Protein backbone atom coordinates (compact mmCIF):
# COMPACT_ATOMS: atom_id res chain seq x y z
CA UNK A 1 0.00 0.00 0.00
CA UNK A 2 1.13 3.51 -0.75
CA UNK A 3 0.72 5.77 2.27
CA UNK A 4 -0.77 9.26 2.14
CA UNK A 5 2.68 10.67 2.88
CA UNK A 6 4.33 8.93 -0.08
CA UNK A 7 1.39 9.77 -2.34
CA UNK A 8 1.73 13.46 -1.39
CA UNK A 9 5.49 13.43 -2.04
CA UNK A 10 4.96 11.80 -5.45
CA UNK A 11 2.28 14.35 -6.23
CA UNK A 12 4.75 17.12 -5.36
CA UNK A 13 7.34 15.46 -7.57
CA UNK A 14 4.95 15.73 -10.53
CA UNK A 15 4.96 19.48 -10.00
CA UNK A 16 8.77 19.57 -9.77
CA UNK A 17 9.08 17.66 -13.04
CA UNK A 18 6.60 19.98 -14.74
CA UNK A 19 8.54 22.96 -13.41
CA UNK A 20 11.69 21.36 -14.85
CA UNK A 21 9.96 21.20 -18.23
CA UNK A 22 9.03 24.88 -17.90
CA UNK A 23 12.57 25.82 -16.83
CA UNK A 24 14.20 24.05 -19.78
CA UNK A 25 11.64 25.47 -22.17
CA UNK A 26 12.59 28.91 -20.85
CA UNK A 27 16.29 28.12 -21.31
CA UNK A 28 15.53 26.96 -24.85
CA UNK A 29 13.89 30.31 -25.44
CA UNK A 30 16.99 32.11 -24.13
CA UNK A 31 19.07 30.41 -26.82
CA UNK A 32 16.39 30.70 -29.49
CA UNK A 33 16.49 34.48 -29.15
CA UNK A 34 20.28 34.61 -29.41
CA UNK A 35 20.80 32.67 -32.61
CA UNK A 36 21.93 29.49 -30.87
CA UNK A 37 19.37 27.15 -32.38
CA UNK A 38 21.33 23.99 -31.51
CA UNK A 39 21.40 24.82 -27.79
CA UNK A 40 17.70 25.73 -28.09
CA UNK A 41 16.97 22.32 -29.61
CA UNK A 42 18.85 20.53 -26.84
CA UNK A 43 16.89 22.24 -24.09
CA UNK A 44 13.56 21.81 -25.86
CA UNK A 45 14.15 18.04 -26.03
CA UNK A 46 15.08 18.16 -22.34
CA UNK A 47 11.79 19.94 -21.62
CA UNK A 48 9.94 17.12 -23.40
CA UNK A 49 11.78 14.55 -21.28
CA UNK A 50 10.76 16.33 -18.11
CA UNK A 51 7.14 16.24 -19.19
CA UNK A 52 7.56 12.50 -19.70
CA UNK A 53 8.93 12.17 -16.14
CA UNK A 54 5.83 13.93 -14.79
CA UNK A 55 3.64 11.59 -16.84
CA UNK A 56 5.39 8.51 -15.45
CA UNK A 57 4.66 9.55 -11.88
CA UNK A 58 1.10 10.50 -12.78
CA UNK A 59 0.56 7.05 -14.35
CA UNK A 60 2.07 5.30 -11.32
CA UNK A 61 -0.28 7.10 -8.94
CA UNK A 62 -3.37 6.57 -11.08
CA UNK A 63 -2.54 2.89 -11.61
CA UNK A 64 -2.37 2.57 -7.83
CA UNK A 65 -5.79 4.14 -7.43
CA UNK A 66 -4.47 7.40 -6.01
CA UNK A 67 -6.07 10.71 -6.87
CA UNK A 68 -3.65 13.24 -8.41
CA UNK A 69 -3.85 16.97 -7.77
CA UNK A 70 -2.22 19.13 -10.43
CA UNK A 71 -0.95 22.29 -8.77
CA UNK A 72 0.24 25.63 -10.19
CA UNK A 73 3.63 25.65 -11.89
CA UNK A 74 6.06 28.32 -10.74
CA UNK A 75 7.34 30.83 -13.31
CA UNK A 76 11.01 30.31 -14.17
CA UNK A 77 12.49 33.55 -12.88
CA UNK A 78 16.14 33.25 -13.80
CA UNK A 79 17.83 36.03 -15.69
CA UNK A 80 20.90 34.61 -17.36
CA UNK A 81 24.10 36.60 -17.84
CA UNK A 82 25.68 34.33 -20.44
CA UNK A 83 25.61 30.85 -21.99
CA UNK A 84 27.67 29.34 -19.16
CA UNK A 85 25.23 30.77 -16.62
CA UNK A 86 22.41 28.76 -18.23
CA UNK A 87 24.44 25.55 -18.34
CA UNK A 88 25.46 25.97 -14.70
CA UNK A 89 21.87 26.66 -13.64
CA UNK A 90 20.69 23.53 -15.45
CA UNK A 91 23.29 21.45 -13.62
CA UNK A 92 22.33 22.91 -10.24
CA UNK A 93 18.68 22.24 -10.99
CA UNK A 94 19.42 18.58 -11.74
CA UNK A 95 21.29 18.28 -8.44
CA UNK A 96 18.20 19.65 -6.70
CA UNK A 97 15.93 17.14 -8.48
CA UNK A 98 18.30 14.28 -7.62
CA UNK A 99 18.11 15.24 -3.96
CA UNK A 100 14.32 15.33 -4.16
CA UNK A 101 14.18 11.84 -5.73
CA UNK A 102 16.63 10.48 -3.16
CA UNK A 103 14.55 11.93 -0.31
CA UNK A 104 11.48 10.29 -1.81
CA UNK A 105 13.29 6.97 -2.00
CA UNK A 106 14.39 7.24 1.65
CA UNK A 107 10.81 8.04 2.70
CA UNK A 108 9.54 4.99 0.78
CA UNK A 109 12.24 2.88 2.41
CA UNK A 110 11.22 4.07 5.88
CA UNK A 111 7.66 3.00 5.16
CA UNK A 112 8.73 -0.36 3.67
CA UNK A 113 7.02 0.68 0.44
CA UNK A 114 8.89 -1.71 -1.84
CA UNK A 115 6.73 -0.98 -4.84
CA UNK A 116 7.54 2.73 -4.79
CA UNK A 117 11.22 2.01 -4.19
CA UNK A 118 11.24 -0.20 -7.27
CA UNK A 119 9.38 2.48 -9.24
CA UNK A 120 11.90 5.13 -8.19
CA UNK A 121 14.92 3.10 -9.31
CA UNK A 122 14.36 4.27 -12.87
CA UNK A 123 14.45 7.90 -11.70
CA UNK A 124 17.62 7.38 -9.67
CA UNK A 125 19.42 6.09 -12.76
CA UNK A 126 17.91 8.81 -14.93
CA UNK A 127 19.15 11.51 -12.56
CA UNK A 128 22.70 10.13 -12.67
CA UNK A 129 22.55 10.34 -16.49
CA UNK A 130 21.10 13.84 -16.48
CA UNK A 131 23.77 15.15 -14.13
CA UNK A 132 26.46 13.60 -16.35
CA UNK A 133 25.02 15.30 -19.44
CA UNK A 134 24.71 18.66 -17.72
CA UNK A 135 28.30 18.45 -16.43
CA UNK A 136 29.60 17.38 -19.82
CA UNK A 137 28.00 20.43 -21.45
CA UNK A 138 29.77 22.68 -18.94
CA UNK A 139 33.10 20.95 -19.59
CA UNK A 140 32.73 21.31 -23.36
CA UNK A 141 31.74 24.93 -23.01
CA UNK A 142 34.83 25.63 -20.90
CA UNK A 143 37.08 23.88 -23.42
CA UNK A 144 35.62 25.08 -26.72
CA UNK A 145 33.05 27.81 -26.11
CA UNK A 146 35.34 30.79 -25.68
CA UNK A 147 35.57 31.74 -29.33
CA UNK A 148 32.98 32.06 -32.06
CA UNK A 149 34.19 29.06 -34.02
CA UNK A 150 34.09 26.76 -30.98
CA UNK A 151 30.66 27.99 -29.99
CA UNK A 152 29.44 27.41 -33.54
CA UNK A 153 30.66 23.79 -33.41
CA UNK A 154 29.07 23.20 -30.03
CA UNK A 155 25.81 24.64 -31.29
CA UNK A 156 25.90 22.19 -34.19
CA UNK A 157 26.66 19.26 -31.89
CA UNK A 158 23.91 20.06 -29.38
CA UNK A 159 21.45 20.62 -32.22
CA UNK A 160 21.73 16.94 -33.16
CA UNK A 161 19.79 15.88 -30.08
CA UNK A 162 16.41 14.49 -31.06
CA UNK A 163 13.33 13.49 -29.09
CA UNK A 164 13.62 9.89 -27.91
FE1 LIG B 1 13.18 14.89 -14.38
FE2 LIG B 1 15.79 16.38 -15.06
O1 LIG B 1 14.69 15.67 -13.76
PDB file of C-alpha atoms and ligand atoms in Angstrom:
ATOM      1  CA  UNK A   1       0.000   0.000   0.000  1.00  0.00           C
ATOM      2  CA  UNK A   2       1.134   3.515  -0.752  1.00  0.00           C
ATOM      3  CA  UNK A   3       0.722   5.774   2.271  1.00  0.00           C
ATOM      4  CA  UNK A   4      -0.771   9.257   2.138  1.00  0.00           C
ATOM      5  CA  UNK A   5       2.680  10.666   2.884  1.00  0.00           C
ATOM      6  CA  UNK A   6       4.328   8.930  -0.077  1.00  0.00           C
ATOM      7  CA  UNK A   7       1.388   9.773  -2.344  1.00  0.00           C
ATOM      8  CA  UNK A   8       1.731  13.458  -1.391  1.00  0.00           C
ATOM      9  CA  UNK A   9       5.489  13.426  -2.044  1.00  0.00           C
ATOM     10  CA  UNK A  10       4.962  11.797  -5.447  1.00  0.00           C
ATOM     11  CA  UNK A  11       2.277  14.350  -6.228  1.00  0.00           C
ATOM     12  CA  UNK A  12       4.755  17.120  -5.357  1.00  0.00           C
ATOM     13  CA  UNK A  13       7.344  15.464  -7.569  1.00  0.00           C
ATOM     14  CA  UNK A  14       4.946  15.729 -10.527  1.00  0.00           C
ATOM     15  CA  UNK A  15       4.964  19.479  -9.996  1.00  0.00           C
ATOM     16  CA  UNK A  16       8.770  19.568  -9.766  1.00  0.00           C
ATOM     17  CA  UNK A  17       9.077  17.657 -13.036  1.00  0.00           C
ATOM     18  CA  UNK A  18       6.604  19.978 -14.737  1.00  0.00           C
ATOM     19  CA  UNK A  19       8.545  22.965 -13.412  1.00  0.00           C
ATOM     20  CA  UNK A  20      11.695  21.357 -14.854  1.00  0.00           C
ATOM     21  CA  UNK A  21       9.964  21.198 -18.231  1.00  0.00           C
ATOM     22  CA  UNK A  22       9.035  24.876 -17.896  1.00  0.00           C
ATOM     23  CA  UNK A  23      12.567  25.816 -16.834  1.00  0.00           C
ATOM     24  CA  UNK A  24      14.196  24.047 -19.785  1.00  0.00           C
ATOM     25  CA  UNK A  25      11.643  25.468 -22.172  1.00  0.00           C
ATOM     26  CA  UNK A  26      12.595  28.909 -20.853  1.00  0.00           C
ATOM     27  CA  UNK A  27      16.287  28.122 -21.309  1.00  0.00           C
ATOM     28  CA  UNK A  28      15.528  26.957 -24.848  1.00  0.00           C
ATOM     29  CA  UNK A  29      13.886  30.311 -25.440  1.00  0.00           C
ATOM     30  CA  UNK A  30      16.986  32.106 -24.127  1.00  0.00           C
ATOM     31  CA  UNK A  31      19.066  30.406 -26.820  1.00  0.00           C
ATOM     32  CA  UNK A  32      16.390  30.702 -29.494  1.00  0.00           C
ATOM     33  CA  UNK A  33      16.485  34.481 -29.150  1.00  0.00           C
ATOM     34  CA  UNK A  34      20.281  34.608 -29.407  1.00  0.00           C
ATOM     35  CA  UNK A  35      20.796  32.672 -32.613  1.00  0.00           C
ATOM     36  CA  UNK A  36      21.935  29.485 -30.874  1.00  0.00           C
ATOM     37  CA  UNK A  37      19.368  27.152 -32.376  1.00  0.00           C
ATOM     38  CA  UNK A  38      21.328  23.992 -31.507  1.00  0.00           C
ATOM     39  CA  UNK A  39      21.397  24.818 -27.791  1.00  0.00           C
ATOM     40  CA  UNK A  40      17.703  25.734 -28.085  1.00  0.00           C
ATOM     41  CA  UNK A  41      16.965  22.325 -29.611  1.00  0.00           C
ATOM     42  CA  UNK A  42      18.850  20.526 -26.843  1.00  0.00           C
ATOM     43  CA  UNK A  43      16.888  22.242 -24.094  1.00  0.00           C
ATOM     44  CA  UNK A  44      13.562  21.813 -25.865  1.00  0.00           C
ATOM     45  CA  UNK A  45      14.153  18.043 -26.033  1.00  0.00           C
ATOM     46  CA  UNK A  46      15.076  18.159 -22.343  1.00  0.00           C
ATOM     47  CA  UNK A  47      11.789  19.943 -21.616  1.00  0.00           C
ATOM     48  CA  UNK A  48       9.938  17.116 -23.400  1.00  0.00           C
ATOM     49  CA  UNK A  49      11.782  14.550 -21.283  1.00  0.00           C
ATOM     50  CA  UNK A  50      10.758  16.326 -18.106  1.00  0.00           C
ATOM     51  CA  UNK A  51       7.135  16.243 -19.193  1.00  0.00           C
ATOM     52  CA  UNK A  52       7.561  12.504 -19.704  1.00  0.00           C
ATOM     53  CA  UNK A  53       8.929  12.169 -16.142  1.00  0.00           C
ATOM     54  CA  UNK A  54       5.828  13.926 -14.789  1.00  0.00           C
ATOM     55  CA  UNK A  55       3.640  11.588 -16.840  1.00  0.00           C
ATOM     56  CA  UNK A  56       5.392   8.505 -15.448  1.00  0.00           C
ATOM     57  CA  UNK A  57       4.659   9.545 -11.876  1.00  0.00           C
ATOM     58  CA  UNK A  58       1.103  10.497 -12.784  1.00  0.00           C
ATOM     59  CA  UNK A  59       0.565   7.051 -14.347  1.00  0.00           C
ATOM     60  CA  UNK A  60       2.069   5.304 -11.318  1.00  0.00           C
ATOM     61  CA  UNK A  61      -0.279   7.102  -8.941  1.00  0.00           C
ATOM     62  CA  UNK A  62      -3.373   6.570 -11.079  1.00  0.00           C
ATOM     63  CA  UNK A  63      -2.541   2.892 -11.607  1.00  0.00           C
ATOM     64  CA  UNK A  64      -2.367   2.571  -7.826  1.00  0.00           C
ATOM     65  CA  UNK A  65      -5.794   4.137  -7.432  1.00  0.00           C
ATOM     66  CA  UNK A  66      -4.471   7.404  -6.008  1.00  0.00           C
ATOM     67  CA  UNK A  67      -6.072  10.709  -6.871  1.00  0.00           C
ATOM     68  CA  UNK A  68      -3.651  13.239  -8.409  1.00  0.00           C
ATOM     69  CA  UNK A  69      -3.854  16.972  -7.767  1.00  0.00           C
ATOM     70  CA  UNK A  70      -2.220  19.129 -10.433  1.00  0.00           C
ATOM     71  CA  UNK A  71      -0.949  22.293  -8.770  1.00  0.00           C
ATOM     72  CA  UNK A  72       0.241  25.626 -10.186  1.00  0.00           C
ATOM     73  CA  UNK A  73       3.627  25.648 -11.892  1.00  0.00           C
ATOM     74  CA  UNK A  74       6.056  28.321 -10.739  1.00  0.00           C
ATOM     75  CA  UNK A  75       7.338  30.831 -13.306  1.00  0.00           C
ATOM     76  CA  UNK A  76      11.012  30.309 -14.166  1.00  0.00           C
ATOM     77  CA  UNK A  77      12.485  33.553 -12.883  1.00  0.00           C
ATOM     78  CA  UNK A  78      16.139  33.248 -13.802  1.00  0.00           C
ATOM     79  CA  UNK A  79      17.826  36.026 -15.692  1.00  0.00           C
ATOM     80  CA  UNK A  80      20.901  34.613 -17.362  1.00  0.00           C
ATOM     81  CA  UNK A  81      24.104  36.600 -17.838  1.00  0.00           C
ATOM     82  CA  UNK A  82      25.677  34.334 -20.438  1.00  0.00           C
ATOM     83  CA  UNK A  83      25.612  30.849 -21.989  1.00  0.00           C
ATOM     84  CA  UNK A  84      27.668  29.337 -19.157  1.00  0.00           C
ATOM     85  CA  UNK A  85      25.233  30.766 -16.620  1.00  0.00           C
ATOM     86  CA  UNK A  86      22.412  28.764 -18.234  1.00  0.00           C
ATOM     87  CA  UNK A  87      24.443  25.553 -18.337  1.00  0.00           C
ATOM     88  CA  UNK A  88      25.462  25.969 -14.698  1.00  0.00           C
ATOM     89  CA  UNK A  89      21.867  26.658 -13.635  1.00  0.00           C
ATOM     90  CA  UNK A  90      20.687  23.531 -15.449  1.00  0.00           C
ATOM     91  CA  UNK A  91      23.289  21.449 -13.619  1.00  0.00           C
ATOM     92  CA  UNK A  92      22.333  22.905 -10.241  1.00  0.00           C
ATOM     93  CA  UNK A  93      18.681  22.236 -10.992  1.00  0.00           C
ATOM     94  CA  UNK A  94      19.419  18.583 -11.739  1.00  0.00           C
ATOM     95  CA  UNK A  95      21.295  18.277  -8.438  1.00  0.00           C
ATOM     96  CA  UNK A  96      18.203  19.646  -6.695  1.00  0.00           C
ATOM     97  CA  UNK A  97      15.931  17.138  -8.484  1.00  0.00           C
ATOM     98  CA  UNK A  98      18.303  14.283  -7.625  1.00  0.00           C
ATOM     99  CA  UNK A  99      18.105  15.244  -3.955  1.00  0.00           C
ATOM    100  CA  UNK A 100      14.320  15.326  -4.165  1.00  0.00           C
ATOM    101  CA  UNK A 101      14.181  11.836  -5.733  1.00  0.00           C
ATOM    102  CA  UNK A 102      16.629  10.477  -3.158  1.00  0.00           C
ATOM    103  CA  UNK A 103      14.551  11.927  -0.314  1.00  0.00           C
ATOM    104  CA  UNK A 104      11.480  10.293  -1.812  1.00  0.00           C
ATOM    105  CA  UNK A 105      13.289   6.970  -2.004  1.00  0.00           C
ATOM    106  CA  UNK A 106      14.393   7.237   1.649  1.00  0.00           C
ATOM    107  CA  UNK A 107      10.808   8.036   2.699  1.00  0.00           C
ATOM    108  CA  UNK A 108       9.543   4.988   0.783  1.00  0.00           C
ATOM    109  CA  UNK A 109      12.244   2.878   2.415  1.00  0.00           C
ATOM    110  CA  UNK A 110      11.225   4.070   5.881  1.00  0.00           C
ATOM    111  CA  UNK A 111       7.663   3.000   5.161  1.00  0.00           C
ATOM    112  CA  UNK A 112       8.730  -0.357   3.673  1.00  0.00           C
ATOM    113  CA  UNK A 113       7.016   0.685   0.439  1.00  0.00           C
ATOM    114  CA  UNK A 114       8.892  -1.712  -1.844  1.00  0.00           C
ATOM    115  CA  UNK A 115       6.727  -0.984  -4.844  1.00  0.00           C
ATOM    116  CA  UNK A 116       7.539   2.734  -4.786  1.00  0.00           C
ATOM    117  CA  UNK A 117      11.221   2.015  -4.186  1.00  0.00           C
ATOM    118  CA  UNK A 118      11.237  -0.196  -7.267  1.00  0.00           C
ATOM    119  CA  UNK A 119       9.380   2.478  -9.244  1.00  0.00           C
ATOM    120  CA  UNK A 120      11.904   5.134  -8.192  1.00  0.00           C
ATOM    121  CA  UNK A 121      14.924   3.102  -9.307  1.00  0.00           C
ATOM    122  CA  UNK A 122      14.359   4.269 -12.868  1.00  0.00           C
ATOM    123  CA  UNK A 123      14.447   7.900 -11.705  1.00  0.00           C
ATOM    124  CA  UNK A 124      17.617   7.384  -9.667  1.00  0.00           C
ATOM    125  CA  UNK A 125      19.423   6.093 -12.758  1.00  0.00           C
ATOM    126  CA  UNK A 126      17.913   8.805 -14.933  1.00  0.00           C
ATOM    127  CA  UNK A 127      19.155  11.514 -12.558  1.00  0.00           C
ATOM    128  CA  UNK A 128      22.695  10.129 -12.673  1.00  0.00           C
ATOM    129  CA  UNK A 129      22.552  10.340 -16.489  1.00  0.00           C
ATOM    130  CA  UNK A 130      21.103  13.837 -16.482  1.00  0.00           C
ATOM    131  CA  UNK A 131      23.772  15.148 -14.131  1.00  0.00           C
ATOM    132  CA  UNK A 132      26.463  13.601 -16.345  1.00  0.00           C
ATOM    133  CA  UNK A 133      25.022  15.295 -19.444  1.00  0.00           C
ATOM    134  CA  UNK A 134      24.712  18.656 -17.720  1.00  0.00           C
ATOM    135  CA  UNK A 135      28.303  18.448 -16.433  1.00  0.00           C
ATOM    136  CA  UNK A 136      29.602  17.380 -19.819  1.00  0.00           C
ATOM    137  CA  UNK A 137      27.998  20.428 -21.455  1.00  0.00           C
ATOM    138  CA  UNK A 138      29.767  22.683 -18.938  1.00  0.00           C
ATOM    139  CA  UNK A 139      33.105  20.946 -19.588  1.00  0.00           C
ATOM    140  CA  UNK A 140      32.725  21.307 -23.364  1.00  0.00           C
ATOM    141  CA  UNK A 141      31.738  24.931 -23.005  1.00  0.00           C
ATOM    142  CA  UNK A 142      34.834  25.627 -20.897  1.00  0.00           C
ATOM    143  CA  UNK A 143      37.075  23.884 -23.417  1.00  0.00           C
ATOM    144  CA  UNK A 144      35.622  25.084 -26.717  1.00  0.00           C
ATOM    145  CA  UNK A 145      33.052  27.807 -26.111  1.00  0.00           C
ATOM    146  CA  UNK A 146      35.338  30.790 -25.678  1.00  0.00           C
ATOM    147  CA  UNK A 147      35.569  31.744 -29.331  1.00  0.00           C
ATOM    148  CA  UNK A 148      32.979  32.060 -32.059  1.00  0.00           C
ATOM    149  CA  UNK A 149      34.188  29.063 -34.019  1.00  0.00           C
ATOM    150  CA  UNK A 150      34.094  26.762 -30.982  1.00  0.00           C
ATOM    151  CA  UNK A 151      30.659  27.990 -29.991  1.00  0.00           C
ATOM    152  CA  UNK A 152      29.435  27.410 -33.539  1.00  0.00           C
ATOM    153  CA  UNK A 153      30.662  23.793 -33.411  1.00  0.00           C
ATOM    154  CA  UNK A 154      29.071  23.199 -30.027  1.00  0.00           C
ATOM    155  CA  UNK A 155      25.811  24.643 -31.288  1.00  0.00           C
ATOM    156  CA  UNK A 156      25.904  22.186 -34.188  1.00  0.00           C
ATOM    157  CA  UNK A 157      26.658  19.263 -31.889  1.00  0.00           C
ATOM    158  CA  UNK A 158      23.905  20.060 -29.384  1.00  0.00           C
ATOM    159  CA  UNK A 159      21.450  20.623 -32.216  1.00  0.00           C
ATOM    160  CA  UNK A 160      21.728  16.944 -33.162  1.00  0.00           C
ATOM    161  CA  UNK A 161      19.790  15.882 -30.081  1.00  0.00           C
ATOM    162  CA  UNK A 162      16.410  14.493 -31.061  1.00  0.00           C
ATOM    163  CA  UNK A 163      13.334  13.486 -29.092  1.00  0.00           C
ATOM    164  CA  UNK A 164      13.622   9.889 -27.907  1.00  0.00           C
TER     165      UNK A 164
HETATM  166 FE1  LIG B   1      13.184  14.889 -14.379  1.00  0.00          FE
HETATM  167 FE2  LIG B   1      15.791  16.375 -15.059  1.00  0.00          FE
HETATM  168  O1  LIG B   1      14.694  15.665 -13.757  1.00  0.00           O
END
